[in-house]
Amino acid sequence: MHPGDLSAIGTDVWSLTGASAGARSFSGTSMATPQAAGLAAYVWALAPGLTPQELLSLLSTTAAEGACAGGGASAKPVIDAYSAVLAVDHDSVLSGGGIPEAPVRLAILDVVDDKGDRGGN
């Protein structure tokens, strides 16, 4: 058996218990797996041109090395959703050259003026 390459938080995850039963904390791989899969799907939606290998590389390089889940030799870096999503933005966002191709930052920052034109602010 080969252990995974990444981990996700799987302890005390607040989750729905049923349609009308409310919510409570759960722990285990059943809580971590949806987080990893959901992040992968979201990143892929932002950058659909990524190959599966590129997606795994992006998630691996943006994972939090110091915050490993598990113990001993099986401990793996924990996914970092914020870093992974920001990594989708093109490198030009940091170079200061004009309006960058940065879908994530463009979605969360005020990048249009009162007329709706980009770069006015």
CSV table of C-alpha atoms in Angstrom, one decimal:
chain,number,residue,atom,x,y,z
A,1,MET,CA,0.0,0.0,0.0
A,2,HIS,CA,1.3,3.4,-1.0
A,3,PRO,CA,0.4,6.3,1.3
A,4,GLY,CA,-1.0,9.5,-0.2
A,5,ASP,CA,1.2,12.4,-1.3
A,6,LEU,CA,-0.9,15.0,0.6
A,7,SER,CA,-3.1,15.2,3.6
A,8,ALA,CA,-6.1,17.4,4.6
A,9,ILE,CA,-7.5,18.3,8.0
A,10,GLY,CA,-9.6,15.4,9.2
A,11,THR,CA,-10.0,16.1,12.9
A,12,ASP,CA,-13.0,17.9,14.4
A,13,VAL,CA,-14.5,18.9,11.0
A,14,TRP,CA,-17.9,20.6,11.5
A,15,SER,CA,-20.3,18.7,9.2
A,16,LEU,CA,-24.0,18.1,8.6
A,17,THR,CA,-25.3,14.9,10.0
A,18,GLY,CA,-28.4,14.7,7.9
A,19,ALA,CA,-31.0,16.7,6.1
A,20,SER,CA,-32.9,17.6,9.3
A,21,ALA,CA,-30.5,16.2,12.0
A,22,GLY,CA,-28.2,19.2,12.4
A,23,ALA,CA,-24.4,19.2,12.5
A,24,ARG,CA,-21.6,18.1,14.7
A,25,SER,CA,-17.8,17.5,14.6
A,26,PHE,CA,-16.5,14.4,12.8
A,27,SER,CA,-13.0,13.1,12.4
A,28,GLY,CA,-11.2,10.7,10.0
A,29,THR,CA,-10.3,10.2,6.4
A,30,SER,CA,-14.0,10.6,5.5
A,31,MET,CA,-13.6,14.2,6.5
A,32,ALA,CA,-10.2,14.9,4.9
A,33,THR,CA,-11.0,13.3,1.5
A,34,PRO,CA,-13.8,15.7,0.5
A,35,GLN,CA,-11.6,18.7,1.3
A,36,ALA,CA,-8.8,17.5,-0.9
A,37,ALA,CA,-11.1,16.5,-3.7
A,38,GLY,CA,-13.1,19.7,-3.5
A,39,LEU,CA,-9.9,21.8,-3.6
A,40,ALA,CA,-8.7,19.9,-6.6
A,41,ALA,CA,-12.0,20.4,-8.4
A,42,TYR,CA,-12.1,24.1,-7.6
A,43,VAL,CA,-8.5,24.7,-8.8
A,44,TRP,CA,-9.3,22.8,-11.9
A,45,ALA,CA,-12.4,24.9,-12.5
A,46,LEU,CA,-10.2,28.0,-12.2
A,47,ALA,CA,-7.5,26.6,-14.5
A,48,PRO,CA,-9.2,23.9,-16.7
A,49,GLY,CA,-6.1,23.6,-18.9
A,50,LEU,CA,-4.1,21.9,-16.1
A,51,THR,CA,-3.2,18.3,-16.7
A,52,PRO,CA,-3.8,15.9,-13.8
A,53,GLN,CA,0.0,15.9,-13.2
A,54,GLU,CA,0.2,19.7,-13.2
A,55,LEU,CA,-2.8,19.9,-10.7
A,56,LEU,CA,-1.1,17.4,-8.3
A,57,SER,CA,2.2,19.4,-8.6
A,58,LEU,CA,0.4,22.7,-7.9
A,59,LEU,CA,-1.4,21.2,-4.8
A,60,SER,CA,1.9,19.6,-3.6
A,61,THR,CA,4.0,22.7,-4.0
A,62,THR,CA,1.5,24.9,-2.2
A,63,ALA,CA,0.9,22.5,0.6
A,64,ALA,CA,1.9,23.5,4.1
A,65,GLU,CA,5.1,21.5,4.8
A,66,GLY,CA,5.3,22.5,8.5
A,67,ALA,CA,1.7,21.4,9.2
A,68,CYS,CA,1.8,17.7,8.5
A,69,ALA,CA,-1.1,15.4,9.3
A,70,GLY,CA,-0.7,11.9,10.5
A,71,GLY,CA,2.4,10.7,12.3
A,72,GLY,CA,5.7,9.2,11.8
A,73,ALA,CA,6.8,8.2,8.3
A,74,SER,CA,3.3,8.5,6.9
A,75,ALA,CA,3.0,12.3,7.8
A,76,LYS,CA,2.3,14.3,4.6
A,77,PRO,CA,2.0,18.1,4.0
A,78,VAL,CA,-1.5,19.5,4.5
A,79,ILE,CA,-3.2,21.1,1.5
A,80,ASP,CA,-3.3,24.9,1.7
A,81,ALA,CA,-6.4,26.0,-0.2
A,82,TYR,CA,-5.6,29.7,-0.1
A,83,SER,CA,-2.1,29.2,-1.6
A,84,ALA,CA,-3.3,26.7,-4.1
A,85,VAL,CA,-6.0,29.0,-5.4
A,86,LEU,CA,-3.7,32.0,-5.6
A,87,ALA,CA,-1.2,29.9,-7.5
A,88,VAL,CA,-3.6,29.7,-10.4
A,89,ASP,CA,-2.9,33.4,-11.1
A,90,HIS,CA,-0.3,34.1,-13.7
A,91,ASP,CA,3.2,35.1,-12.6
A,92,SER,CA,2.7,38.6,-14.1
A,93,VAL,CA,0.5,39.5,-11.2
A,94,LEU,CA,3.7,39.9,-9.1
A,95,SER,CA,5.8,41.6,-11.8
A,96,GLY,CA,3.7,44.8,-11.9
A,97,GLY,CA,3.5,44.8,-15.7
A,98,GLY,CA,0.0,46.1,-16.6
A,99,ILE,CA,-3.2,44.3,-15.9
A,100,PRO,CA,-2.3,40.7,-15.0
A,101,GLU,CA,-4.0,37.5,-16.0
A,102,ALA,CA,-5.1,36.8,-12.4
A,103,PRO,CA,-8.6,35.4,-12.3
A,104,VAL,CA,-8.5,34.8,-8.5
A,105,ARG,CA,-7.3,38.3,-7.6
A,106,LEU,CA,-9.5,39.9,-10.2
A,107,ALA,CA,-12.5,38.1,-8.5
A,108,ILE,CA,-11.7,39.4,-5.0
A,109,LEU,CA,-10.2,42.8,-5.6
A,110,ASP,CA,-11.8,46.0,-6.9
A,111,VAL,CA,-10.2,46.1,-10.3
A,112,VAL,CA,-12.8,48.2,-12.2
A,113,ASP,CA,-13.7,51.8,-12.0
A,114,ASP,CA,-17.2,53.3,-11.7
A,115,LYS,CA,-17.8,52.8,-15.4
A,116,GLY,CA,-16.8,49.1,-15.3
A,117,ASP,CA,-13.5,49.6,-17.1
A,118,ARG,CA,-10.5,47.5,-15.8
A,119,GLY,CA,-7.5,49.3,-14.4
A,120,GLY,CA,-9.3,52.6,-13.6
A,121,ASN,CA,-8.8,52.3,-9.9
